[in-house]
Tab-separated table of C-alpha atoms and ligand atoms in Angstrom:
chain	number	residue	atom	x	y	z
A	1	MET	CA	-31.251	-0.066	2.587
A	2	LYS	CA	-27.999	1.876	2.864
A	3	LYS	CA	-24.864	0.756	1.082
A	4	ILE	CA	-21.144	0.762	1.799
A	5	ALA	CA	-19.123	0.113	-1.365
A	6	ILE	CA	-15.622	-1.270	-0.952
A	7	ILE	CA	-13.617	-0.890	-4.162
A	8	GLY	CA	-10.918	-3.554	-4.550
A	9	GLY	CA	-10.651	-6.937	-2.848
A	10	GLY	CA	-6.964	-7.005	-1.916
A	11	ALA	CA	-5.587	-6.808	1.623
A	12	ALA	CA	-6.954	-3.349	2.420
A	13	GLY	CA	-10.363	-3.963	0.825
A	14	LEU	CA	-10.970	-7.269	2.605
A	15	ALA	CA	-9.923	-5.797	5.965
A	16	ALA	CA	-12.170	-2.765	5.366
A	17	ALA	CA	-15.155	-4.911	4.376
A	18	ILE	CA	-14.851	-7.203	7.410
A	19	ALA	CA	-14.307	-4.288	9.788
A	20	ALA	CA	-17.304	-2.415	8.353
A	21	GLY	CA	-19.536	-5.497	8.685
A	22	ASN	CA	-18.431	-6.176	12.250
A	23	GLU	CA	-18.902	-2.545	13.240
A	24	LEU	CA	-22.418	-2.453	11.746
A	25	ALA	CA	-23.251	-5.573	13.771
A	26	ARG	CA	-21.789	-4.031	16.914
A	27	LEU	CA	-23.944	-0.937	16.385
A	28	GLY	CA	-27.037	-3.102	15.764
A	29	ALA	CA	-27.306	-1.778	12.184
A	30	ALA	CA	-26.411	-4.882	10.146
A	31	ASP	CA	-29.944	-5.124	8.704
A	32	GLU	CA	-30.033	-1.486	7.609
A	33	CYS	CA	-26.926	-1.436	5.471
A	34	GLU	CA	-25.373	-3.788	2.918
A	35	ILE	CA	-21.671	-4.050	2.182
A	36	VAL	CA	-20.719	-4.699	-1.434
A	37	LEU	CA	-17.114	-5.295	-2.430
A	38	PHE	CA	-16.518	-4.440	-6.111
A	39	GLU	CA	-13.505	-6.293	-7.495
A	40	ALA	CA	-12.007	-5.900	-10.980
A	41	ASP	CA	-10.925	-9.546	-11.105
A	42	PRO	CA	-13.610	-11.634	-12.862
A	43	GLU	CA	-13.682	-14.442	-10.333
A	44	ARG	CA	-11.891	-13.945	-7.026
A	45	VAL	CA	-10.736	-11.604	-4.289
A	46	GLY	CA	-7.295	-11.608	-2.692
A	47	ARG	CA	-5.277	-12.728	-5.695
A	48	SER	CA	-2.573	-10.170	-4.807
A	49	ILE	CA	-2.245	-11.635	-1.284
A	50	LEU	CA	-1.386	-15.090	-2.643
A	51	ALA	CA	1.768	-13.763	-4.347
A	52	THR	CA	3.196	-12.096	-1.231
A	53	GLY	CA	6.236	-13.300	0.701
A	54	ASN	CA	7.098	-15.813	-2.043
A	55	GLY	CA	3.723	-17.450	-1.466
A	56	ARG	CA	4.166	-17.466	2.338
A	57	CYS	CA	2.745	-13.956	3.029
A	58	ASN	CA	4.900	-11.931	5.397
A	59	PHE	CA	1.662	-10.375	6.638
A	60	SER	CA	2.981	-8.077	9.362
A	61	ASN	CA	5.957	-7.221	11.526
A	62	ALA	CA	6.268	-7.524	15.294
A	63	HIS	CA	8.134	-4.199	15.502
A	64	ILE	CA	6.262	-1.559	13.542
A	65	ASP	CA	8.083	1.771	13.428
A	66	PRO	CA	5.941	4.413	11.684
A	67	ALA	CA	9.136	6.303	10.802
A	68	CYS	CA	9.989	3.705	8.150
A	69	TYR	CA	6.898	4.632	6.098
A	70	ARG	CA	6.609	7.298	3.429
A	71	ASN	CA	4.385	10.060	4.873
A	72	ALA	CA	5.353	8.819	8.332
A	73	ASP	CA	3.381	11.445	10.300
A	74	PHE	CA	0.153	10.514	8.547
A	75	VAL	CA	0.816	6.791	9.089
A	76	GLU	CA	1.643	7.253	12.771
A	77	ALA	CA	-1.528	9.281	13.374
A	78	ALA	CA	-3.623	6.637	11.590
A	79	LEU	CA	-2.030	3.748	13.536
A	80	ARG	CA	-2.627	5.601	16.817
A	81	SER	CA	-6.231	6.226	15.852
A	82	LEU	CA	-6.711	2.536	15.021
A	83	ALA	CA	-5.160	1.544	18.357
A	84	ARG	CA	-7.726	3.705	20.176
A	85	LEU	CA	-10.575	2.264	18.078
A	86	SER	CA	-9.520	-1.314	18.642
A	87	GLU	CA	-9.861	-0.845	22.376
A	88	VAL	CA	-13.604	-0.273	22.034
A	89	SER	CA	-14.651	-2.239	18.923
A	90	GLU	CA	-15.600	-5.900	19.257
A	91	TRP	CA	-13.390	-7.050	16.401
A	92	GLY	CA	-10.470	-6.008	18.547
A	93	SER	CA	-11.560	-7.593	21.793
A	94	VAL	CA	-9.923	-10.990	21.254
A	95	GLN	CA	-6.378	-11.332	22.533
A	96	PRO	CA	-3.787	-12.803	20.159
A	97	VAL	CA	-3.840	-16.210	21.857
A	98	GLY	CA	-2.887	-17.897	18.598
A	99	ALA	CA	0.434	-16.092	18.410
A	100	TYR	CA	3.709	-17.781	19.023
A	101	GLY	CA	7.079	-16.453	18.107
A	102	ALA	CA	10.805	-16.874	18.024
A	103	SER	CA	11.642	-14.984	21.210
A	104	ALA	CA	13.959	-16.529	23.815
A	105	GLN	CA	10.961	-17.914	25.708
A	106	GLY	CA	9.550	-19.415	22.519
A	107	ARG	CA	6.563	-17.057	22.686
A	108	ALA	CA	5.943	-13.726	20.996
A	109	GLN	CA	6.422	-10.575	23.063
A	110	PRO	CA	3.183	-8.727	23.873
A	111	ALA	CA	2.230	-6.574	20.892
A	112	GLY	CA	2.657	-2.796	21.109
A	113	ALA	CA	0.027	-0.215	20.168
A	114	PHE	CA	0.999	-0.138	16.489
A	115	GLU	CA	0.969	-3.926	16.067
A	116	ALA	CA	-1.850	-5.051	18.388
A	117	PRO	CA	-4.929	-4.149	16.294
A	118	VAL	CA	-3.749	-6.193	13.299
A	119	GLN	CA	-2.732	-9.112	15.527
A	120	ARG	CA	-6.096	-9.029	17.295
A	121	PHE	CA	-7.938	-8.838	13.987
A	122	PHE	CA	-6.185	-11.959	12.689
A	123	SER	CA	-6.375	-13.755	16.004
A	124	ASP	CA	-10.119	-13.121	15.991
A	125	LEU	CA	-10.292	-14.661	12.502
A	126	GLY	CA	-8.464	-17.742	13.831
A	127	LEU	CA	-5.090	-17.262	12.161
A	128	MET	CA	-2.029	-18.659	13.919
A	129	TRP	CA	1.341	-17.223	13.031
A	130	ARG	CA	5.058	-17.475	13.575
A	131	GLU	CA	7.604	-14.707	14.048
A	132	GLU	CA	10.825	-15.071	12.056
A	133	GLY	CA	13.987	-12.930	11.796
A	134	GLU	CA	13.674	-9.150	12.156
A	135	GLY	CA	10.105	-9.493	13.448
A	136	ARG	CA	8.692	-10.799	10.150
A	137	MET	CA	5.371	-12.541	10.768
A	138	TYR	CA	4.152	-15.456	8.650
A	139	PRO	CA	1.071	-17.669	8.957
A	140	ALA	CA	1.809	-20.857	10.926
A	141	ALA	CA	0.710	-22.929	7.911
A	142	ASN	CA	3.473	-21.136	5.952
A	143	LYS	CA	1.090	-20.464	3.058
A	144	ALA	CA	-0.409	-17.162	1.931
A	145	SER	CA	-3.594	-19.083	1.130
A	146	SER	CA	-4.221	-19.616	4.855
A	147	VAL	CA	-4.363	-15.821	5.325
A	148	LEU	CA	-6.794	-15.495	2.427
A	149	ASP	CA	-8.898	-18.393	3.780
A	150	VAL	CA	-9.561	-16.656	7.094
A	151	LEU	CA	-10.275	-13.345	5.345
A	152	ARG	CA	-12.819	-14.937	3.021
A	153	ALA	CA	-14.506	-16.648	5.965
A	154	GLY	CA	-14.458	-13.350	7.881
A	155	ALA	CA	-16.059	-11.547	4.939
A	156	ALA	CA	-18.798	-14.194	4.695
A	157	ALA	CA	-19.495	-13.905	8.437
A	158	ALA	CA	-19.675	-10.109	8.097
A	159	GLN	CA	-22.248	-10.552	5.269
A	160	VAL	CA	-20.069	-8.921	2.635
A	161	ARG	CA	-21.353	-9.405	-0.931
A	162	PHE	CA	-18.726	-9.707	-3.680
A	163	ALA	CA	-19.333	-8.196	-7.146
A	164	PHE	CA	-16.684	-9.543	-9.536
A	165	GLY	CA	-15.496	-8.139	-12.847
A	166	ARG	CA	-16.372	-4.565	-11.807
A	167	THR	CA	-13.617	-2.006	-12.472
A	168	LEU	CA	-14.251	1.429	-11.004
A	169	SER	CA	-13.340	4.286	-13.334
A	170	ARG	CA	-14.826	7.369	-11.657
A	171	ILE	CA	-16.259	8.622	-8.360
A	172	ASP	CA	-18.406	11.743	-8.056
A	173	ALA	CA	-19.146	13.366	-4.738
A	174	PRO	CA	-22.795	13.999	-3.802
A	175	THR	CA	-24.231	17.205	-5.208
A	176	ARG	CA	-25.927	18.024	-1.902
A	177	ALA	CA	-25.210	17.451	1.773
A	178	LYS	CA	-25.591	13.819	2.904
A	179	GLY	CA	-26.320	12.716	-0.668
A	180	LEU	CA	-25.004	9.515	-2.201
A	181	LEU	CA	-21.672	9.034	-3.903
A	182	HIS	CA	-21.882	8.085	-7.593
A	183	LEU	CA	-19.679	5.295	-8.889
A	184	ARG	CA	-19.059	4.740	-12.581
A	185	PHE	CA	-17.552	1.437	-13.744
A	186	SER	CA	-15.562	0.685	-16.888
A	187	ASP	CA	-18.493	-1.284	-18.380
A	188	GLY	CA	-20.620	1.883	-18.194
A	189	SER	CA	-22.665	0.718	-15.195
A	190	ILE	CA	-23.405	3.096	-12.322
A	191	GLU	CA	-23.877	2.443	-8.605
A	192	HIS	CA	-24.702	4.716	-5.682
A	193	ALA	CA	-23.427	4.342	-2.146
A	194	ASP	CA	-23.663	6.099	1.206
A	195	ALA	CA	-19.978	5.434	1.834
A	196	VAL	CA	-17.172	4.272	-0.444
A	197	VAL	CA	-13.789	2.861	0.599
A	198	VAL	CA	-11.233	3.018	-2.227
A	199	CYS	CA	-8.743	0.128	-1.945
A	200	VAL	CA	-7.649	-0.337	-5.566
A	201	GLY	CA	-3.918	-0.605	-4.796
A	202	GLY	CA	-1.025	1.462	-6.093
A	203	ARG	CA	-0.892	0.413	-9.725
A	204	ALA	CA	-4.570	1.041	-10.478
A	205	VAL	CA	-5.256	4.231	-8.539
A	206	SER	CA	-4.180	6.603	-11.307
A	207	GLY	CA	-6.807	4.985	-13.577
A	208	VAL	CA	-9.660	6.291	-11.397
A	209	ASP	CA	-11.098	9.835	-11.619
A	210	PHE	CA	-11.690	11.335	-8.176
A	211	PRO	CA	-13.762	14.334	-7.080
A	212	ALA	CA	-12.091	17.760	-7.199
A	213	GLY	CA	-9.710	18.349	-4.303
A	214	ILE	CA	-8.410	14.774	-4.237
A	215	HIS	CA	-5.029	14.781	-5.884
A	216	VAL	CA	-3.261	11.644	-7.151
A	217	GLU	CA	0.542	11.865	-6.972
A	218	PRO	CA	2.183	10.274	-10.060
A	219	THR	CA	2.967	6.622	-9.371
A	220	ARG	CA	6.119	4.631	-10.097
A	221	PRO	CA	7.114	1.078	-9.179
A	222	VAL	CA	9.589	0.719	-6.278
A	223	LEU	CA	10.786	-2.009	-3.894
A	224	GLY	CA	12.413	-3.900	-6.728
A	225	PRO	CA	15.763	-4.551	-8.440
A	226	LEU	CA	17.905	-1.680	-9.696
A	227	ALA	CA	19.469	-1.303	-13.129
A	228	THR	CA	23.097	-0.149	-12.921
A	229	ASP	CA	26.023	0.096	-15.303
A	230	SER	CA	26.117	-3.559	-16.279
A	231	ARG	CA	29.763	-4.025	-17.318
A	232	ILE	CA	30.578	-5.294	-13.842
A	233	THR	CA	27.305	-6.958	-12.835
A	234	ARG	CA	26.915	-9.129	-15.931
A	235	GLN	CA	30.228	-10.833	-15.090
A	236	LEU	CA	28.667	-11.858	-11.769
A	237	ASN	CA	25.161	-12.694	-13.040
A	238	ASN	CA	23.201	-14.878	-10.549
A	239	ILE	CA	25.885	-14.713	-7.815
A	240	ARG	CA	24.642	-13.874	-4.304
A	241	VAL	CA	26.800	-12.138	-1.694
A	242	LYS	CA	26.215	-11.065	1.907
A	243	CYS	CA	27.263	-7.441	2.058
A	244	ALA	CA	26.344	-3.877	2.984
A	245	VAL	CA	25.143	-1.479	0.298
A	246	SER	CA	25.276	2.301	0.648
A	247	LEU	CA	23.208	4.567	-1.570
A	248	GLU	CA	25.107	7.800	-2.214
A	249	ARG	CA	24.086	11.015	-3.940
A	250	SER	CA	26.673	13.678	-4.811
A	251	GLY	CA	29.083	12.049	-2.359
A	252	SER	CA	26.618	12.031	0.569
A	253	LEU	CA	25.096	8.944	2.142
A	254	VAL	CA	21.340	8.607	1.486
A	255	ALA	CA	20.784	5.192	3.115
A	256	ARG	CA	22.614	1.973	3.975
A	257	GLU	CA	21.281	-1.587	4.040
A	258	GLU	CA	22.877	-4.890	4.996
A	259	GLY	CA	21.858	-8.272	3.646
A	260	GLU	CA	21.988	-10.499	0.612
A	261	LEU	CA	22.601	-8.965	-2.798
A	262	LEU	CA	22.006	-10.796	-6.071
A	263	PHE	CA	23.960	-9.721	-9.145
A	264	ARG	CA	21.975	-9.690	-12.384
A	265	ASP	CA	23.126	-9.005	-15.923
A	266	TYR	CA	21.220	-5.683	-15.856
A	267	GLY	CA	22.145	-4.622	-12.291
A	268	VAL	CA	21.483	-5.790	-8.737
A	269	SER	CA	18.623	-7.344	-6.786
A	270	GLY	CA	17.931	-8.733	-3.284
A	271	VAL	CA	16.082	-7.387	-0.245
A	272	CYS	CA	18.680	-4.721	0.594
A	273	VAL	CA	18.523	-3.401	-2.991
A	274	PHE	CA	14.695	-3.512	-2.954
A	275	ASN	CA	14.698	-1.315	0.142
A	276	LEU	CA	17.160	1.169	-1.375
A	277	SER	CA	15.123	1.318	-4.599
A	278	ARG	CA	12.477	3.343	-2.688
A	279	LEU	CA	14.995	6.171	-2.392
A	280	ALA	CA	17.260	5.706	-5.428
A	281	CYS	CA	17.375	8.133	-8.368
A	282	GLU	CA	19.141	7.842	-11.700
A	283	GLY	CA	22.785	8.896	-11.285
A	284	ASP	CA	23.022	7.832	-7.615
A	285	VAL	CA	25.862	5.492	-6.675
A	286	LEU	CA	25.558	2.111	-4.959
A	287	SER	CA	28.701	1.332	-2.972
A	288	ILE	CA	28.975	-2.373	-2.093
A	289	ASP	CA	31.032	-3.371	0.958
A	290	PHE	CA	31.898	-7.079	0.679
A	291	LEU	CA	33.275	-7.272	4.240
A	292	PRO	CA	30.892	-4.954	6.102
A	293	HIS	CA	31.995	-5.918	9.603
A	294	MET	CA	35.640	-5.091	8.931
A	295	PRO	CA	36.580	-1.390	9.142
A	296	ALA	CA	38.989	-0.139	6.430
A	297	ALA	CA	42.125	-0.254	8.619
A	298	GLU	CA	41.315	-3.786	9.773
A	299	ARG	CA	40.702	-4.843	6.168
A	300	ASP	CA	44.101	-3.443	5.074
A	301	ALA	CA	45.775	-5.210	8.002
A	302	TRP	CA	44.024	-8.491	7.189
A	303	LEU	CA	45.142	-8.373	3.522
A	304	PHE	CA	48.750	-7.573	4.495
A	305	ALA	CA	48.688	-10.372	7.090
A	306	ARG	CA	47.366	-12.845	4.473
A	307	ARG	CA	50.134	-11.765	2.080
A	308	LYS	CA	52.777	-12.211	4.767
A	309	HIS	CA	51.377	-15.574	5.845
A	310	LEU	CA	51.341	-16.865	2.248
A	311	SER	CA	54.815	-15.565	1.605
A	312	ALA	CA	56.119	-17.475	4.659
A	313	ARG	CA	54.283	-20.608	3.553
A	314	LEU	CA	55.048	-20.545	-0.164
A	315	GLY	CA	58.671	-19.377	0.182
A	316	GLU	CA	60.745	-17.569	-2.433
A	317	ASN	CA	59.331	-19.439	-5.436
A	318	GLY	CA	55.640	-19.008	-4.590
A	319	GLN	CA	53.653	-16.188	-6.188
A	320	ILE	CA	51.615	-14.071	-3.767
A	321	THR	CA	48.755	-13.150	-6.081
A	322	ALA	CA	45.425	-11.481	-5.293
A	323	GLU	CA	43.736	-14.770	-6.223
A	324	ASN	CA	45.756	-16.574	-3.504
A	325	VAL	CA	45.152	-13.885	-0.904
A	326	LEU	CA	41.363	-13.781	-1.429
A	327	ARG	CA	40.893	-17.565	-1.742
A	328	GLY	CA	38.425	-18.722	0.892
A	329	ALA	CA	37.190	-15.214	1.650
A	330	MET	CA	34.971	-14.930	-1.426
A	331	LEU	CA	34.017	-16.763	-4.618
A	332	PRO	CA	36.799	-16.770	-7.270
A	333	GLN	CA	34.510	-14.991	-9.794
A	334	VAL	CA	33.929	-12.187	-7.289
A	335	ALA	CA	37.653	-11.968	-6.472
A	336	GLN	CA	38.496	-11.732	-10.176
A	337	VAL	CA	36.030	-8.902	-10.788
A	338	LEU	CA	37.243	-6.994	-7.717
A	339	CYS	CA	40.845	-7.318	-8.929
A	340	LYS	CA	39.847	-6.037	-12.347
A	341	CYS	CA	38.069	-3.054	-10.773
A	342	ALA	CA	41.157	-2.352	-8.649
A	343	GLY	CA	43.327	-2.456	-11.790
A	344	ILE	CA	45.192	-5.576	-10.633
A	345	ASP	CA	46.083	-8.665	-12.634
A	346	PRO	CA	44.839	-11.464	-10.313
A	347	ALA	CA	47.648	-13.798	-11.426
A	348	ARG	CA	50.544	-11.335	-10.847
A	349	PRO	CA	52.448	-10.821	-7.567
A	350	LEU	CA	50.642	-8.429	-5.259
A	351	SER	CA	52.489	-5.191	-4.412
A	352	LYS	CA	51.814	-3.031	-1.348
A	353	LYS	CA	50.042	-0.513	-3.621
A	354	ASP	CA	47.899	-3.336	-5.048
A	355	VAL	CA	46.883	-4.459	-1.544
A	356	LEU	CA	45.620	-0.976	-0.704
A	357	ALA	CA	43.768	-0.645	-4.045
A	358	LEU	CA	42.166	-4.073	-3.576
A	359	SER	CA	41.112	-3.216	-0.028
A	360	ARG	CA	39.420	-0.026	-1.249
A	361	VAL	CA	37.372	-1.920	-3.864
A	362	ILE	CA	36.411	-4.703	-1.411
A	363	GLY	CA	35.062	-2.004	0.910
A	364	GLY	CA	33.261	-0.026	-1.795
A	365	LEU	CA	32.613	-1.401	-5.273
A	366	CYS	CA	30.745	1.449	-6.975
A	367	LEU	CA	27.857	1.025	-9.427
A	368	THR	CA	25.929	3.928	-10.960
A	369	VAL	CA	22.133	3.609	-10.758
A	370	ARG	CA	20.252	3.779	-14.077
A	371	GLY	CA	16.747	3.264	-12.654
A	372	ILE	CA	14.429	0.403	-11.706
A	373	GLY	CA	15.718	-2.891	-13.122
A	374	ASP	CA	12.488	-4.791	-13.682
A	375	ALA	CA	9.189	-3.071	-12.900
A	376	LYS	CA	7.350	-6.422	-12.899
A	377	GLN	CA	9.317	-7.494	-9.825
A	378	CYS	CA	8.511	-4.335	-7.851
A	379	GLN	CA	6.381	-4.963	-4.783
A	380	VAL	CA	4.743	-1.558	-4.340
A	381	SER	CA	4.071	1.726	-6.111
A	382	ARG	CA	5.284	5.029	-4.799
A	383	GLY	CA	2.714	7.801	-5.259
A	384	GLY	CA	-1.078	7.555	-5.267
A	385	LEU	CA	-3.765	9.468	-3.408
A	386	SER	CA	-2.197	12.445	-1.650
A	387	VAL	CA	-2.505	11.921	2.113
A	388	ALA	CA	-3.090	15.667	2.516
A	389	ALA	CA	-6.618	15.101	1.174
A	390	PHE	CA	-7.483	12.529	3.894
A	391	ASP	CA	-8.122	12.674	7.639
A	392	SER	CA	-5.691	10.294	9.370
A	393	GLN	CA	-8.177	9.762	12.225
A	394	THR	CA	-10.789	8.162	9.945
A	395	MET	CA	-9.233	7.822	6.445
A	396	GLU	CA	-12.114	9.958	5.115
A	397	ALA	CA	-11.511	12.533	2.378
A	398	VAL	CA	-11.476	16.031	3.812
A	399	CYS	CA	-13.426	17.479	0.877
A	400	ALA	CA	-15.782	14.574	0.029
A	401	SER	CA	-17.700	13.172	2.971
A	402	GLY	CA	-18.400	9.453	2.789
A	403	LEU	CA	-15.341	8.814	0.616
A	404	PHE	CA	-12.587	6.819	2.353
A	405	ALA	CA	-9.305	5.312	1.118
A	406	ALA	CA	-6.923	2.653	2.410
A	407	GLY	CA	-3.855	0.609	1.536
A	408	GLU	CA	-1.450	1.207	-1.272
A	409	ALA	CA	-3.923	3.441	-3.139
A	410	LEU	CA	-2.672	6.132	-0.751
A	411	ASP	CA	0.808	7.610	-1.140
A	412	VAL	CA	2.295	5.358	1.550
A	413	ASP	CA	4.990	2.721	1.132
A	414	ALA	CA	7.590	1.040	3.323
A	415	PRO	CA	10.571	-1.336	3.152
A	416	CYS	CA	10.276	-5.133	2.923
A	417	GLY	CA	9.456	-6.992	6.140
A	418	GLY	CA	5.649	-7.067	6.387
A	419	TYR	CA	5.254	-3.284	6.741
A	420	ASN	CA	3.308	-2.775	3.513
A	421	LEU	CA	0.686	-5.396	4.304
A	422	HIS	CA	0.542	-4.106	7.881
A	423	TRP	CA	-0.395	-0.710	6.451
A	424	ALA	CA	-2.985	-2.280	4.134
A	425	TRP	CA	-4.725	-4.112	7.013
A	426	SER	CA	-4.442	-1.194	9.469
A	427	SER	CA	-5.700	1.505	7.124
A	428	GLY	CA	-8.393	-0.871	5.824
A	429	LEU	CA	-9.638	-1.590	9.355
A	430	LEU	CA	-9.685	2.101	10.240
A	431	ALA	CA	-11.491	3.067	7.021
A	432	GLY	CA	-13.994	0.199	7.345
A	433	VAL	CA	-14.974	1.046	10.921
A	434	SER	CA	-15.148	4.773	10.081
A	435	ALA	CA	-17.312	4.126	6.995
A	436	ALA	CA	-19.763	2.027	9.034
A	437	ARG	CA	-19.999	4.706	11.704
A	438	SER	CA	-20.518	7.454	9.123
A	439	VAL	CA	-23.424	5.556	7.569
A	440	VAL	CA	-25.076	4.758	10.895
A	441	SER	CA	-24.684	8.279	12.236
A	442	ALA	CA	-26.104	9.879	9.045
A	443	ASP	CA	-29.849	10.545	9.226
A	444	GLY	CA	-30.554	9.123	5.758
A	445	GLU	CA	-31.569	12.471	4.250
A	446	GLY	CA	-29.888	11.666	0.943
A	447	GLU	CA	-31.428	8.223	0.363
A	448	GLY	CA	-32.921	7.592	-3.047
A	449	GLU	CA	-30.815	10.222	-4.804
B	501	LIG	C1	5.307	-10.097	-5.480
B	501	LIG	C2	4.919	-9.285	-4.279
B	501	LIG	C3	5.234	-9.745	-3.017
B	501	LIG	C4	4.911	-8.976	-1.894
B	501	LIG	N1	5.198	-9.472	-0.654
B	501	LIG	C5	4.860	-8.749	0.446
B	501	LIG	C6	5.070	-9.278	1.749
B	501	LIG	O1	5.483	-10.433	1.928
B	501	LIG	N2	4.767	-8.475	2.818
B	501	LIG	C7	4.243	-7.211	2.659
B	501	LIG	O2	3.991	-6.533	3.659
B	501	LIG	N3	3.987	-6.712	1.433
B	501	LIG	C8	4.262	-7.449	0.329
B	501	LIG	N4	3.979	-6.950	-0.913
B	501	LIG	C9	3.259	-5.653	-1.009
B	501	LIG	C10	1.764	-5.884	-0.690
B	501	LIG	O3	1.303	-6.981	-1.447
B	501	LIG	C11	0.928	-4.651	-1.010
B	501	LIG	O4	1.439	-3.543	-0.321
B	501	LIG	C12	-0.523	-4.885	-0.597
B	501	LIG	O5	-1.048	-6.026	-1.243
B	501	LIG	C13	-1.392	-3.682	-0.923
B	501	LIG	O6	-2.726	-4.027	-0.638
B	501	LIG	P1	-3.934	-3.207	-1.273
B	501	LIG	O7	-5.172	-3.918	-0.854
B	501	LIG	O8	-3.794	-1.780	-0.956
B	501	LIG	O9	-3.749	-3.326	-2.853
B	501	LIG	P2	-3.779	-4.663	-3.828
B	501	LIG	O10	-3.269	-5.803	-3.043
B	501	LIG	O11	-3.077	-4.217	-5.010
B	501	LIG	O12	-5.312	-4.882	-4.066
B	501	LIG	C14	-6.057	-4.064	-4.931
B	501	LIG	C15	-7.282	-4.841	-5.394
B	501	LIG	O13	-8.122	-3.954	-6.105
B	501	LIG	C16	-8.492	-4.520	-7.349
B	501	LIG	N5	-8.676	-3.386	-8.263
B	501	LIG	C17	-7.717	-2.649	-8.874
B	501	LIG	N6	-8.271	-1.643	-9.568
B	501	LIG	C18	-9.605	-1.738	-9.388
B	501	LIG	C19	-10.707	-0.966	-9.850
B	501	LIG	N7	-10.532	0.120	-10.614
B	501	LIG	N8	-11.962	-1.352	-9.506
B	501	LIG	C20	-12.160	-2.455	-8.721
B	501	LIG	N9	-11.141	-3.214	-8.249
B	501	LIG	C21	-9.877	-2.851	-8.564
B	501	LIG	C22	-7.341	-5.434	-7.706
B	501	LIG	O14	-7.762	-6.451	-8.600
B	501	LIG	C23	-6.945	-5.971	-6.338
B	501	LIG	O15	-7.693	-7.108	-5.980
B	501	LIG	C24	4.267	-7.714	-2.050
B	501	LIG	C25	3.933	-7.266	-3.327
B	501	LIG	C26	4.246	-8.042	-4.433
B	501	LIG	C27	3.862	-7.539	-5.802
């Protein structure tokens, strides 16, 4: 009996296991090869999936652009390869009839080549979903557990065996052609397999020893809050604002995001900050624009018009203060902090010079980045298995045949919006199908090693 070992039962591992089982069945080889999924958790697979999307699981995106991924060329080649595979493999033959979305017609647009394989995979498993803003896709039941339910059922149907409490610590390549891969676990136990798919995620990958030639880039948590100079942010702790945030390095723009920002006593959080955290370095500057749809000249004109309007209304005795001018445009706490940063006393009459200084700060409150704010809140790790060591057509290691990798274990990450899980499913499906094919096409010369 041959064996495919899947290491890690998160999104990528479950997709790989199901795809491998379905492909073996399609090739008429289900009785010749077992699929064992080794999971470090002592009692269950998919725990990491349950925490995603605030428990709702933003499992994919209706508009996948490979350019938004780290190592974009590798990702694009892999997604194209999966699209070709899904045209011929049975797991991809079901149309996404369960899909419905938030388009004008009330139905999802037909999926493109980069999205279709994942949608077909889940449609085949019976999942219904809903498309929300910016193409974010959630299960119709609005619970991450419904995604895990269909995956567990899919794994059972594909005859995947789970081995819990097994933490891989080392993989050795076969010593001769078509030999078996050797797996060493942290409890000292050893297993052999014809093919191995490594899906241990981003945090754990640096704890595994790989065969020579497979390099692991140092990992660090990203897609999380940023620590900044806190003198300003702690005065606004727990306040949310809709704004645009620019990440600047040495005066040049690195990236810009629009959305909700949450001030914390240590820095800033919110989806737009999470996305910028992938690119931010210590010493970079975050410039927050509180009125992003108002160009600078329009903002100046608006402030002067407010001052004039108030002066006409309040007459000679009324004080035209910054507090009065900004009332209704933003929360008083925010207005007070902006005044302080502009060097204005919010209770004193507002001069022309003050108006211009205030306008500048409203359009660009600057905070210096100190690093990641809270690693525990980070959604992915940057770094991991170097993609240069893997073939994007199959996800197989170039220098160790039979060894495949998928998901966040590879040095691939993306912004919020369902892109990271989309990569986990896609790369898992590609690796699972490729592993099954590699085992079936091998002539079994190495068995019993
Ligand atoms: C709070 C949070 C919310 C998120 N929300 C979203 C979202 O809504 N949409 C989105 O696209 N992305 C989201 N992400 C990111 C997404 O969850 C990951 O990109 C994705 O889960 C990666 O899947 P994976 O299978 O590669 O790794 P993981 O999900 O990390 O799975 C790895 C599995 O391997 C097991 N394992 C680890 N080491 C070993 C070992 N040595 N031996 C055996 N088993 C091992 C682990 O126990 C785990 O089960 C979120 C992440 C977090 C933390």
